[in-house]
C-alpha atoms as a printed R data frame, in Angstrom:
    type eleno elety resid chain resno       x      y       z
1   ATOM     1    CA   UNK     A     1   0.000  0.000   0.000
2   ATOM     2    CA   UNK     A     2   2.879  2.333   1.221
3   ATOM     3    CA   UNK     A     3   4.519  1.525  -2.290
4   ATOM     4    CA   UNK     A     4   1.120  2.378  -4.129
5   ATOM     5    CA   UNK     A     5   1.093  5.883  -2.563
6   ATOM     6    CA   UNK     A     6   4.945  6.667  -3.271
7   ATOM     7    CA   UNK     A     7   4.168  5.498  -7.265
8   ATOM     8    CA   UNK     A     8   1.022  8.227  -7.308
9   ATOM     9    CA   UNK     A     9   2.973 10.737  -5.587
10  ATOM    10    CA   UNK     A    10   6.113 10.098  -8.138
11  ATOM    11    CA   UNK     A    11   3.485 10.219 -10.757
12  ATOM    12    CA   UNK     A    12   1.813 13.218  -9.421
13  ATOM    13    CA   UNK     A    13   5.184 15.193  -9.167
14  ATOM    14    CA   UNK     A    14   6.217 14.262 -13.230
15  ATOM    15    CA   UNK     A    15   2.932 15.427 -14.093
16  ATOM    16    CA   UNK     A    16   3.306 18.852 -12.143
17  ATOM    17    CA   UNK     A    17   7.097 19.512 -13.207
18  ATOM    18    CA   UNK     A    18   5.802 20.541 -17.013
19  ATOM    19    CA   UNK     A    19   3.662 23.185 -15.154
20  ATOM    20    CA   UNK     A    20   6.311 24.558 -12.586
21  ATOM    21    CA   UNK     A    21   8.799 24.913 -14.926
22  ATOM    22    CA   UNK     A    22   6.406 26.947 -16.873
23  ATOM    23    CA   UNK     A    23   5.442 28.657 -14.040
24  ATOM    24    CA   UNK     A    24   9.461 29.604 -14.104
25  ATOM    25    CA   UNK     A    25   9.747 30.752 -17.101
26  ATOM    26    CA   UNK     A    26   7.565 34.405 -17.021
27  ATOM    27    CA   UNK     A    27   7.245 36.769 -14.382
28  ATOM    28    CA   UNK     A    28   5.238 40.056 -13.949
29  ATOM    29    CA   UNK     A    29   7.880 42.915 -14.954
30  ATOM    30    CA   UNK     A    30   5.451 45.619 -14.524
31  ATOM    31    CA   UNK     A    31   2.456 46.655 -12.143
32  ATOM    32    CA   UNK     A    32  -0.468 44.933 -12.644
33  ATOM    33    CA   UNK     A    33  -3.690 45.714 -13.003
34  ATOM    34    CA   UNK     A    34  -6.466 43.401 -11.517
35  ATOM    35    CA   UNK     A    35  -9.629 45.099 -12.855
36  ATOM    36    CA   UNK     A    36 -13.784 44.662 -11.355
37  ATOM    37    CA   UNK     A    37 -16.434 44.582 -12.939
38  ATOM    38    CA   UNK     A    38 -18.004 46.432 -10.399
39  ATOM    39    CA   UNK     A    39 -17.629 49.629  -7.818
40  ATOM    40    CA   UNK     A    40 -16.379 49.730  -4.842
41  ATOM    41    CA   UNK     A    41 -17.775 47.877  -2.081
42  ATOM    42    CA   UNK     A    42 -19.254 45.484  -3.897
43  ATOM    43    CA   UNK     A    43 -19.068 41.737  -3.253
44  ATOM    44    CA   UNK     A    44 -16.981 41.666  -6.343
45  ATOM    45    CA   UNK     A    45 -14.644 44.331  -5.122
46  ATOM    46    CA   UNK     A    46 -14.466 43.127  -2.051
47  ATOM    47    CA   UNK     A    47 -12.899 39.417  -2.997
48  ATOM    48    CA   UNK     A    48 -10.430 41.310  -5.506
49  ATOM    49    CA   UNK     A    49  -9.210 43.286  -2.564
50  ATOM    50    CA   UNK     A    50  -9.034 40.161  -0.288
51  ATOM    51    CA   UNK     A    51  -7.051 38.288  -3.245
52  ATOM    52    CA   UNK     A    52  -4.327 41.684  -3.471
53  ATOM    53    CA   UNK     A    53  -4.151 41.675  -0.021
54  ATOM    54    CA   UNK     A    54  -3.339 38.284   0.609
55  ATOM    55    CA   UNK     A    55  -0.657 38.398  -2.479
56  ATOM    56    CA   UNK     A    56   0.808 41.562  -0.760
57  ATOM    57    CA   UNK     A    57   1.177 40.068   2.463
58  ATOM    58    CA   UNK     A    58   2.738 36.766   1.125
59  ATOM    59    CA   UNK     A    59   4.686 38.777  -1.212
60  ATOM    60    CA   UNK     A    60   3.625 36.649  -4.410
61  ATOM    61    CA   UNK     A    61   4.413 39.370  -6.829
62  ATOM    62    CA   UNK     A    62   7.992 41.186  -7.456
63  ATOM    63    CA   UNK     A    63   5.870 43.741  -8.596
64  ATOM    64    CA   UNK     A    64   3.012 46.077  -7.252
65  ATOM    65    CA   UNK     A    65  -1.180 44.970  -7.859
66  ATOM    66    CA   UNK     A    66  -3.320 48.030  -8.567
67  ATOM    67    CA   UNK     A    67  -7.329 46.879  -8.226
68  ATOM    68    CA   UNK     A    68  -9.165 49.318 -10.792
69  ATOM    69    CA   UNK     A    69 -12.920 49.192 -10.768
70  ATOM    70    CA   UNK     A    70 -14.541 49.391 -14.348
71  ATOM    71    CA   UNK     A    71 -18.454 49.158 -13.519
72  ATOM    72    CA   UNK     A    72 -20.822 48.836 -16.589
73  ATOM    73    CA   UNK     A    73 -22.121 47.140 -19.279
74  ATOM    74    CA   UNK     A    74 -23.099 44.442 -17.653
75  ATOM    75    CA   UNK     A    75 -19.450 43.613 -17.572
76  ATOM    76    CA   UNK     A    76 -18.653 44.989 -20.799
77  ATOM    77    CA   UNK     A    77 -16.711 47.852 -19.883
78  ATOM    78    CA   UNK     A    78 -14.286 45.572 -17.881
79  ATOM    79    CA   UNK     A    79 -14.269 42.823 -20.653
80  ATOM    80    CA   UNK     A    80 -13.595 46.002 -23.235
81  ATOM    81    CA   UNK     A    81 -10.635 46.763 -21.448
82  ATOM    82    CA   UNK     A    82  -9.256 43.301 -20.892
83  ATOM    83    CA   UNK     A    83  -9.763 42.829 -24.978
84  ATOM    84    CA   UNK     A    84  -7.691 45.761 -25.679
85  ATOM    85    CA   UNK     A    85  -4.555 43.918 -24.586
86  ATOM    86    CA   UNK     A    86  -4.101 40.522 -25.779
87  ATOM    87    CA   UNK     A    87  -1.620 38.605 -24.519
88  ATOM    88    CA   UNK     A    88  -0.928 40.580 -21.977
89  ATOM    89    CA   UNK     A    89  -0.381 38.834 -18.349
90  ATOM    90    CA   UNK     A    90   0.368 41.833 -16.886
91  ATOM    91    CA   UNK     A    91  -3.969 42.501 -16.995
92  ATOM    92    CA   UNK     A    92  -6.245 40.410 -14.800
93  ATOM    93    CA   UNK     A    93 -10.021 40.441 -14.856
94  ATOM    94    CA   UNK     A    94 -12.734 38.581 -12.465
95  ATOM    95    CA   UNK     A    95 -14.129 35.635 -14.228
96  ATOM    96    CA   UNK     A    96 -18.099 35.567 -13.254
97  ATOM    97    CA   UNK     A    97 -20.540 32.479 -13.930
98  ATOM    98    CA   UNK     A    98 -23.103 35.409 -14.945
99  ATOM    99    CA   UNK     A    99 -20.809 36.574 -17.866
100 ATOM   100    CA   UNK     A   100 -22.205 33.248 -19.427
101 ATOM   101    CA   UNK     A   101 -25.615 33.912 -19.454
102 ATOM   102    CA   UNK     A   102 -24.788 37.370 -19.930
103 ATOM   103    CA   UNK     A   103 -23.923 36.730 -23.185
104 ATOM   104    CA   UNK     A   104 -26.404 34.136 -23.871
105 ATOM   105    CA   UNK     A   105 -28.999 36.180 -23.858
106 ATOM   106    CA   UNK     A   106 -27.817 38.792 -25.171
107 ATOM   107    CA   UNK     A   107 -27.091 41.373 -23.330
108 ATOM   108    CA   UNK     A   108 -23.169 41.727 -23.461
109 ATOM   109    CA   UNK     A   109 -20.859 40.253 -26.662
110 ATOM   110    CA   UNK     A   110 -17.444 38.768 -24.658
111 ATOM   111    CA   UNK     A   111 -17.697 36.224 -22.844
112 ATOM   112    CA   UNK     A   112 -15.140 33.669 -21.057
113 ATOM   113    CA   UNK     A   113 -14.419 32.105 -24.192
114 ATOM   114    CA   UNK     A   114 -12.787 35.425 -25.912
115 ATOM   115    CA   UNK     A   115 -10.425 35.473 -22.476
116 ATOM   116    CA   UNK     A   116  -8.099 33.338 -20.802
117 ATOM   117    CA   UNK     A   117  -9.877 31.524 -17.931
118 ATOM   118    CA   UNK     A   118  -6.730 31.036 -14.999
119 ATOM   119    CA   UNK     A   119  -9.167 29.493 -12.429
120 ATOM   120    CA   UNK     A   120 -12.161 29.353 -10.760
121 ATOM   121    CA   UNK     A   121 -11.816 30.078  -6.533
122 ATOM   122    CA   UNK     A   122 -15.529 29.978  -5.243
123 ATOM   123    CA   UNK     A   123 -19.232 29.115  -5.373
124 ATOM   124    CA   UNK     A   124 -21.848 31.517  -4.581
125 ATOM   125    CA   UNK     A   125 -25.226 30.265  -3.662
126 ATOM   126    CA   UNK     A   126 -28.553 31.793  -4.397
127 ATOM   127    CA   UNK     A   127 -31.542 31.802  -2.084
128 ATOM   128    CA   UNK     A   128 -34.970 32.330  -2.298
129 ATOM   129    CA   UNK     A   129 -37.036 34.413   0.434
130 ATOM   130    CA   UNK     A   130 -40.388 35.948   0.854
131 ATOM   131    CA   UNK     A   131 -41.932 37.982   3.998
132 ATOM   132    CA   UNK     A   132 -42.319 36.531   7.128
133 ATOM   133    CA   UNK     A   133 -45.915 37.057   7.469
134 ATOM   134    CA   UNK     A   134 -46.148 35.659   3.908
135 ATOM   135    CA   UNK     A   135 -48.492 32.340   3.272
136 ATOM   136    CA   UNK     A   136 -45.975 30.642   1.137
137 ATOM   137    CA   UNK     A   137 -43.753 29.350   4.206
138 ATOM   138    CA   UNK     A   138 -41.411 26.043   2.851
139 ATOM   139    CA   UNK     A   139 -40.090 25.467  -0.669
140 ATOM   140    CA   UNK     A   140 -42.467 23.076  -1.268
141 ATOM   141    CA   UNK     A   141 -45.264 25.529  -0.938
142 ATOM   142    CA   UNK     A   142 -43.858 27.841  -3.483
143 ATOM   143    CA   UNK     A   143 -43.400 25.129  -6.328
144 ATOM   144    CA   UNK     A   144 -46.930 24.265  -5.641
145 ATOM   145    CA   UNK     A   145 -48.359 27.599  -5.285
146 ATOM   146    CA   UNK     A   146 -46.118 27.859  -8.992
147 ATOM   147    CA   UNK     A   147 -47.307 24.344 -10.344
148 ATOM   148    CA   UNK     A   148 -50.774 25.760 -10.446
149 ATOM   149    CA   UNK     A   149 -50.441 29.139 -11.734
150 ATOM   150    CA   UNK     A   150 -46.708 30.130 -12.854
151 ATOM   151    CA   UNK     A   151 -47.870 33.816 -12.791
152 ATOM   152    CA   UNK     A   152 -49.159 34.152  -9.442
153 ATOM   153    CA   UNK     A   153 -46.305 35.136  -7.291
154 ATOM   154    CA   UNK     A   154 -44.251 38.432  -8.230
155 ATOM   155    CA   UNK     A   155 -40.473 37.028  -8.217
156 ATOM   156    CA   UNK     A   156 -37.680 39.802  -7.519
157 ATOM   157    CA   UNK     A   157 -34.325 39.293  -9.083
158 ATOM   158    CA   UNK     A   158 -31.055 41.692  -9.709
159 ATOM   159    CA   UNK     A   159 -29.754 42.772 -12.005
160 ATOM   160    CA   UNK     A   160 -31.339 41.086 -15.170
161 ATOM   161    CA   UNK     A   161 -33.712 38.825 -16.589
162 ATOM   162    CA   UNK     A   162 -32.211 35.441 -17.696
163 ATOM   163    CA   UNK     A   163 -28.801 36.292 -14.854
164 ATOM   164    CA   UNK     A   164 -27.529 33.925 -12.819
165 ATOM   165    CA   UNK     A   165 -29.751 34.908 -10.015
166 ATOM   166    CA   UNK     A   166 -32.653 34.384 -12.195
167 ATOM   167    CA   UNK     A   167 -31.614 30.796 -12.989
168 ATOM   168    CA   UNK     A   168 -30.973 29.774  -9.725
169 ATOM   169    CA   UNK     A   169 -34.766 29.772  -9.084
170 ATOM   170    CA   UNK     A   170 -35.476 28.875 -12.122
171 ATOM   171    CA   UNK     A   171 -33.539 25.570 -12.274
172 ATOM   172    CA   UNK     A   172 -35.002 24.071  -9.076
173 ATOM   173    CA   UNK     A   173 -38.553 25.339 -10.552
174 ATOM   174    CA   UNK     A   174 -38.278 23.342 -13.389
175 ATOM   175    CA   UNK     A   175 -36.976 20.566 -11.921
176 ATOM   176    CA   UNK     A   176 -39.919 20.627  -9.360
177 ATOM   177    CA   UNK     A   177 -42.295 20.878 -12.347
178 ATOM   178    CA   UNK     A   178 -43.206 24.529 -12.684
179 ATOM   179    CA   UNK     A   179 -43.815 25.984 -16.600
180 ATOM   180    CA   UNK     A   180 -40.927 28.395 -15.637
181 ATOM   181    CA   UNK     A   181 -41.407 30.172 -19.225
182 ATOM   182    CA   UNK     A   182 -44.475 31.859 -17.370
183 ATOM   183    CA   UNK     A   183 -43.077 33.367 -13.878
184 ATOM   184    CA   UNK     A   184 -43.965 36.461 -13.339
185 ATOM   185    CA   UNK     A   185 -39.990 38.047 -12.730
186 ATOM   186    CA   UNK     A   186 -39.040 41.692 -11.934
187 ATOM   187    CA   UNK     A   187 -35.726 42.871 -12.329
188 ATOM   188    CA   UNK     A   188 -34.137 45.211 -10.281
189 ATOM   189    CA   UNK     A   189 -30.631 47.211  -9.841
190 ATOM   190    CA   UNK     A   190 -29.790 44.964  -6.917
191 ATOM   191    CA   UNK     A   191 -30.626 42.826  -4.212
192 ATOM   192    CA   UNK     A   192 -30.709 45.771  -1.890
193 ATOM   193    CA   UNK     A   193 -33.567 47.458  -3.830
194 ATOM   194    CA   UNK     A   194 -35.247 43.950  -4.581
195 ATOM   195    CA   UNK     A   195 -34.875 43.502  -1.265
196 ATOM   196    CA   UNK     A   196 -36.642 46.699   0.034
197 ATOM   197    CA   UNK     A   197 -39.517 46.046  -2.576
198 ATOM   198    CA   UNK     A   198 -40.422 42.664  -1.020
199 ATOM   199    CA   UNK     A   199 -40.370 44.274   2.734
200 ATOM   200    CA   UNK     A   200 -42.659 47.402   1.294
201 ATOM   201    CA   UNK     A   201 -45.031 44.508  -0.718
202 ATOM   202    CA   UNK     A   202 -44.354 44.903  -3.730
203 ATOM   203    CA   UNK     A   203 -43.349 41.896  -4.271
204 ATOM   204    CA   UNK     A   204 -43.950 38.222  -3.048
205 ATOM   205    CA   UNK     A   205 -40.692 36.625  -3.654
206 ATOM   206    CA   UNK     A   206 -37.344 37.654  -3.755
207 ATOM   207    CA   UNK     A   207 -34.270 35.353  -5.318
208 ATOM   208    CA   UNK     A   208 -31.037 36.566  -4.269
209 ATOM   209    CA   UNK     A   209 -27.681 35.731  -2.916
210 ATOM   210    CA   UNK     A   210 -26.835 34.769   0.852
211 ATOM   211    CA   UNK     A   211 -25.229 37.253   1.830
212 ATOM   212    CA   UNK     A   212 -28.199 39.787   0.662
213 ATOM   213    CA   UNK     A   213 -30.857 37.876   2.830
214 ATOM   214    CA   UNK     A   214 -29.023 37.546   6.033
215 ATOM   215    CA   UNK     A   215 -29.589 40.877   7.540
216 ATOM   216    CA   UNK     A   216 -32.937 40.712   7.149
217 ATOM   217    CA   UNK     A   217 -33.650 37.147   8.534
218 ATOM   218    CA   UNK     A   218 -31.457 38.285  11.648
219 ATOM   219    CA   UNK     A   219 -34.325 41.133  12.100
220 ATOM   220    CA   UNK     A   220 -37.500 38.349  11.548
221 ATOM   221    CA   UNK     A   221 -38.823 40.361   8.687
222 ATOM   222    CA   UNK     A   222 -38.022 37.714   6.602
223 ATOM   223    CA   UNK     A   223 -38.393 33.765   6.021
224 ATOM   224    CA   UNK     A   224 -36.066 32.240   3.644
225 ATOM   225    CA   UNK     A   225 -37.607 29.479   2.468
226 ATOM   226    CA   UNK     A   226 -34.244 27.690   0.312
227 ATOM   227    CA   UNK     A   227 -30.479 27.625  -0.513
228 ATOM   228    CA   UNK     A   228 -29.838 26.109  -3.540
229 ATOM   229    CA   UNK     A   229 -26.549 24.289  -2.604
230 ATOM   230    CA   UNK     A   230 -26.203 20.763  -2.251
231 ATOM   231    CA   UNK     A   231 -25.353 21.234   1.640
232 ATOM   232    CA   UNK     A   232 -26.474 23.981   3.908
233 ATOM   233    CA   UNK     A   233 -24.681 26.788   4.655
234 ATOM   234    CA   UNK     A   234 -23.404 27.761   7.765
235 ATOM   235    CA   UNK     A   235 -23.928 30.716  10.269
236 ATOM   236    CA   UNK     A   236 -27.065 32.641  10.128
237 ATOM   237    CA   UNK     A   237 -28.172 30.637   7.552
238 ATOM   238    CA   UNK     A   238 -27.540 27.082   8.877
239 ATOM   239    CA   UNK     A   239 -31.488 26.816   9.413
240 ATOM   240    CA   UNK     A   240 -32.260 27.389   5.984
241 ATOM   241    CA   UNK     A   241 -32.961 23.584   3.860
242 ATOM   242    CA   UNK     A   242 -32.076 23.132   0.479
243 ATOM   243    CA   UNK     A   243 -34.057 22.419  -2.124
244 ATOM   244    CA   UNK     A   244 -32.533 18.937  -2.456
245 ATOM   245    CA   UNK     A   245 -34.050 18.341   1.243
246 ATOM   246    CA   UNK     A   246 -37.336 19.570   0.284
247 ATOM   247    CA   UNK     A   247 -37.922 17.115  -2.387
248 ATOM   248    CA   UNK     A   248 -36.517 18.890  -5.391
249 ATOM   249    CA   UNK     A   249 -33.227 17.242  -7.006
250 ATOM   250    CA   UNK     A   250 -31.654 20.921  -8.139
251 ATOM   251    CA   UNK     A   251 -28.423 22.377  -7.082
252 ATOM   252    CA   UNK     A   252 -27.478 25.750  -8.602
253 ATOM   253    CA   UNK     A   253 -23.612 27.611  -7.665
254 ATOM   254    CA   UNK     A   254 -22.332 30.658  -8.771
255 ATOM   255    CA   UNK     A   255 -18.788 30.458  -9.465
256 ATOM   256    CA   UNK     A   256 -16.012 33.213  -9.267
257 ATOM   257    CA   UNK     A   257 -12.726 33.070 -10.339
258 ATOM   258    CA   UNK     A   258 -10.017 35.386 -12.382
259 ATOM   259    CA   UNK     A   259  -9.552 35.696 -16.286
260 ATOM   260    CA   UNK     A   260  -6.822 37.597 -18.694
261 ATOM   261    CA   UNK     A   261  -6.909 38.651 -22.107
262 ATOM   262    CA   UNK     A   262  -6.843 36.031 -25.157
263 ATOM   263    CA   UNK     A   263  -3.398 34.867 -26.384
264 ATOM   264    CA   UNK     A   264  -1.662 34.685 -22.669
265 ATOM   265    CA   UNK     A   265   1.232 31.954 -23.181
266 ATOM   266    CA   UNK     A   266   1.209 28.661 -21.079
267 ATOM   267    CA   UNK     A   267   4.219 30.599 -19.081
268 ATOM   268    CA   UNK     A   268   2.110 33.472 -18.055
269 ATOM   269    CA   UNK     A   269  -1.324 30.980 -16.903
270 ATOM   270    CA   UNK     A   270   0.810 28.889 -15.253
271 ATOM   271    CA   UNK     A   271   2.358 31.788 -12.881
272 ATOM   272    CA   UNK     A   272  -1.469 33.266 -12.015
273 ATOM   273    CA   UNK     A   273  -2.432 29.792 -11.693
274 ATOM   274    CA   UNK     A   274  -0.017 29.330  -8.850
275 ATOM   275    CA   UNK     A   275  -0.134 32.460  -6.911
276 ATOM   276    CA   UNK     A   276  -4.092 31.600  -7.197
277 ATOM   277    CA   UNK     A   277  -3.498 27.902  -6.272
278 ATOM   278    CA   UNK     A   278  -1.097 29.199  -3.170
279 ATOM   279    CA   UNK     A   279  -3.772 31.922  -2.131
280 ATOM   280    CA   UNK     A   280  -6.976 29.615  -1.773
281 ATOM   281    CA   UNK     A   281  -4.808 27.224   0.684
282 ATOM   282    CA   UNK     A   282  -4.344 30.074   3.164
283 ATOM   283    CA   UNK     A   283  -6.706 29.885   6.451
284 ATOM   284    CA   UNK     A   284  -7.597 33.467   5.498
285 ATOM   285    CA   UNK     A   285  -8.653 33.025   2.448
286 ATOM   286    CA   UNK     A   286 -11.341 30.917   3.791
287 ATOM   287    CA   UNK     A   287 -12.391 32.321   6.707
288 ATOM   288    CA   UNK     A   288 -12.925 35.639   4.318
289 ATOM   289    CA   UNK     A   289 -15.523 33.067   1.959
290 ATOM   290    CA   UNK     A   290 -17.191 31.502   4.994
291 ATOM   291    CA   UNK     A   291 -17.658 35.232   6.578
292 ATOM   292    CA   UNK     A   292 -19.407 35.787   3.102
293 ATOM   293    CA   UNK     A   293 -21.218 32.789   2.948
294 ATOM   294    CA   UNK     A   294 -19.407 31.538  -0.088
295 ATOM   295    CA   UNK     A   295 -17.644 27.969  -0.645
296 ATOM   296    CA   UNK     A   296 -14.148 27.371  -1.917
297 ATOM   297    CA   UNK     A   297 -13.500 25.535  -4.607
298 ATOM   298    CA   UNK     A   298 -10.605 25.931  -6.411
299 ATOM   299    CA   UNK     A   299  -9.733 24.934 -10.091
300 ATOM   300    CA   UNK     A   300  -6.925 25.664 -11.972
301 ATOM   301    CA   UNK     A   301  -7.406 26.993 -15.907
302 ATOM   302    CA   UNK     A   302  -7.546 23.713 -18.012
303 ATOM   303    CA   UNK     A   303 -10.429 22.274 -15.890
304 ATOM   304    CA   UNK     A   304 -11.592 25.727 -15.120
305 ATOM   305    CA   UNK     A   305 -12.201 25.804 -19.432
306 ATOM   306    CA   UNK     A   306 -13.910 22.663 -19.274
307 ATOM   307    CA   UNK     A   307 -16.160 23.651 -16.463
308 ATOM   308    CA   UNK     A   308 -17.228 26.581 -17.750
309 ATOM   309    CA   UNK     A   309 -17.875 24.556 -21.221
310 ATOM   310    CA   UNK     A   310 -20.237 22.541 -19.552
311 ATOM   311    CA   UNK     A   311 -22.106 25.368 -17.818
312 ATOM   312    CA   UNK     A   312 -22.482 27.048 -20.902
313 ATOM   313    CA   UNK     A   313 -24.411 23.790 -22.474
314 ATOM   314    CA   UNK     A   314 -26.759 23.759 -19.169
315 ATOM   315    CA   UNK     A   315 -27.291 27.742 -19.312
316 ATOM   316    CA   UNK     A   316 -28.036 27.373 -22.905
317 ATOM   317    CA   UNK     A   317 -30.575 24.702 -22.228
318 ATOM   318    CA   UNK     A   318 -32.026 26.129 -19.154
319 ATOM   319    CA   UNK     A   319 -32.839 29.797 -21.010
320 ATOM   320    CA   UNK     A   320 -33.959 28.025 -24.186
321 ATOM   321    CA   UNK     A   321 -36.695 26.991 -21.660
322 ATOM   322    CA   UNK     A   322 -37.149 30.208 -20.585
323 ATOM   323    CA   UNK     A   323 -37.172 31.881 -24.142
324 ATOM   324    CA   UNK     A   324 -34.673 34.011 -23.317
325 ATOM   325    CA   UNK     A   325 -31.965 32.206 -25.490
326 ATOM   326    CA   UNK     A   326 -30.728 34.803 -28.420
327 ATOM   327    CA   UNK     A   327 -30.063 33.668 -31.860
328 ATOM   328    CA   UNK     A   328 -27.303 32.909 -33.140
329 ATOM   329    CA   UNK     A   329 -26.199 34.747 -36.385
């Protein structure tokens, strides 16, 4: 058995060697610029800043990391920028499961596959909530409130229709049965003002990300009635059941990560792959995702590609059921 495990680990270092010589070969020469696709403050700022902080502490870099916000678009002001400079790894960009439906439907023209993927760090899970004096108390009250009339219940989401937000109840809807093509779904500028619509009653349901719901259920005003992971979370949400526990076989994670511009040589994604790599080992790093309710989960850019491959097919699939799928020229 002992002789088993050295063979694997030989194995597993001859495999790696490729990669960290690589890895060698290209360094940053120049300051770097790690641009969001958001402002400041935002959940998407805030993990950039956690990931510059933790490479300035560990010193990863021989050179300084500048985080520039580039709000917009729906992403596309960031994505413009990161185009403009192919091949450069001296230009990072988050990666954001949204920028595939994002482009699915529409709304934006780059997506992952006109940038270098260099890996995928965390899940983000979506849950569904309504007030707490609301009827509609379990999941498995909603999907049959929505199993008899799809139209009945007002359904809150930010920041678009057909988002990743929007599919996260929409997946475990369909699954459960529900014509999803006929929810009734109002998009708003964020979960904040989605949020304050369902408190003020204009609105029955309300799909949005953990994070979003928690202060709320702290104060009783709300009852979240699902998490769409496949285990609970933990914290102020650890009461809250998944869907899989209430009967309905749908799990739903939106995935962050970090991207650079087409053309970046194996050299260059093999360096941000290992500075990545090194930062989602560190304690900090995950006490920073559990504080935001988020799960690690790293992968490094090959498997990242295929990963976001096969989202793409089950994004495509899911918003052809909504009609929300654009054609293709």
């Amino acid at each position: 058995m002992a002789l088993s495990r050295l063979r694997r680990s030989v194995a597993g270092l001859l495999l790696a060697l490729p990669l960290l010589a690589a890895a060698q070969d290209w360094k940053p020469e120049r300051t770097v610029e790690y641009i969001v696709p958001a402002g400041a403050g935002a959940a998407l700022d805030t993990a950039a800043r956690e990931i510059k902080s933790l490479i300035d502490r560990d010193k990863l870099l021989p050179v300084p990391m500048l985080v520039v916000n580039k709000p917009g678009g729906a992403g596309m002001v960031a994505m413009g920028a990161l185009a403009a400079k192919p091949g450069d790894g001296h230009l990072l960009a988050t990666l954001t499961h949204s920028s595939i439906n994002n482009k699915l439907v529409g709304e934006v023209s780059l997506g992952y596959e006109d940038f270098t993927p260099l890996a995928i760090l965390f899940d983000e899970y979506i849950t569904v909530a309504v007030r707490a004096d609301s009827p509609i108390r379990s999941g498995r009250d909603l999907v049959e409130t929505l199993r008899k009339n799809p139209a009945a219940l007002s359904i809150g989401v930010a920041t678009s229709i057909g988002n990743h937000i929007h599919a996260a109840i929409a997946k475990p809807l369909q699954v459960a049965g529900v014509d999803i093509a006929r929810l009734t779904v109002v998009p708003y500028k964020s979960s904040a003002e989605s949020m304050t619509n369902l408190l003020g009653g204009h609105l029955d349901v309300v799909s949005a990300s953990a994070i979003n719901v928690v202060p709320q259920l702290k104060a009783g005003k709300i009852r979240v009635l699902a998490v769409a992971s496949a285990e609970r979370l933990g914290g102020d949400l650890a009461g809250v059941p998944t869907w899989r526990e209430q009967g309905v076989d749908a799990v739903y994670a939106s995935s962050q990560g970090l991207q650079g511009p087409k053309g970046m040589t194996p050299a260059q994604i093999a360096f941000w792959e290992g500075v990545l790599r090194r930062i989602s080992a560190t304690p900090e790093w995950n006490a920073f995702l559990a504080r935001n309710y988020w799960r690690p989960r790293f992968m490094g850019a090959a498997e990242a590609v295929k990963y976001l491959d096969s989202e793409a097919e089950g994004a495509r699939a899911l918003l052809g059921e909504l009609h929300l799928l654009k054609k293709q020229p």
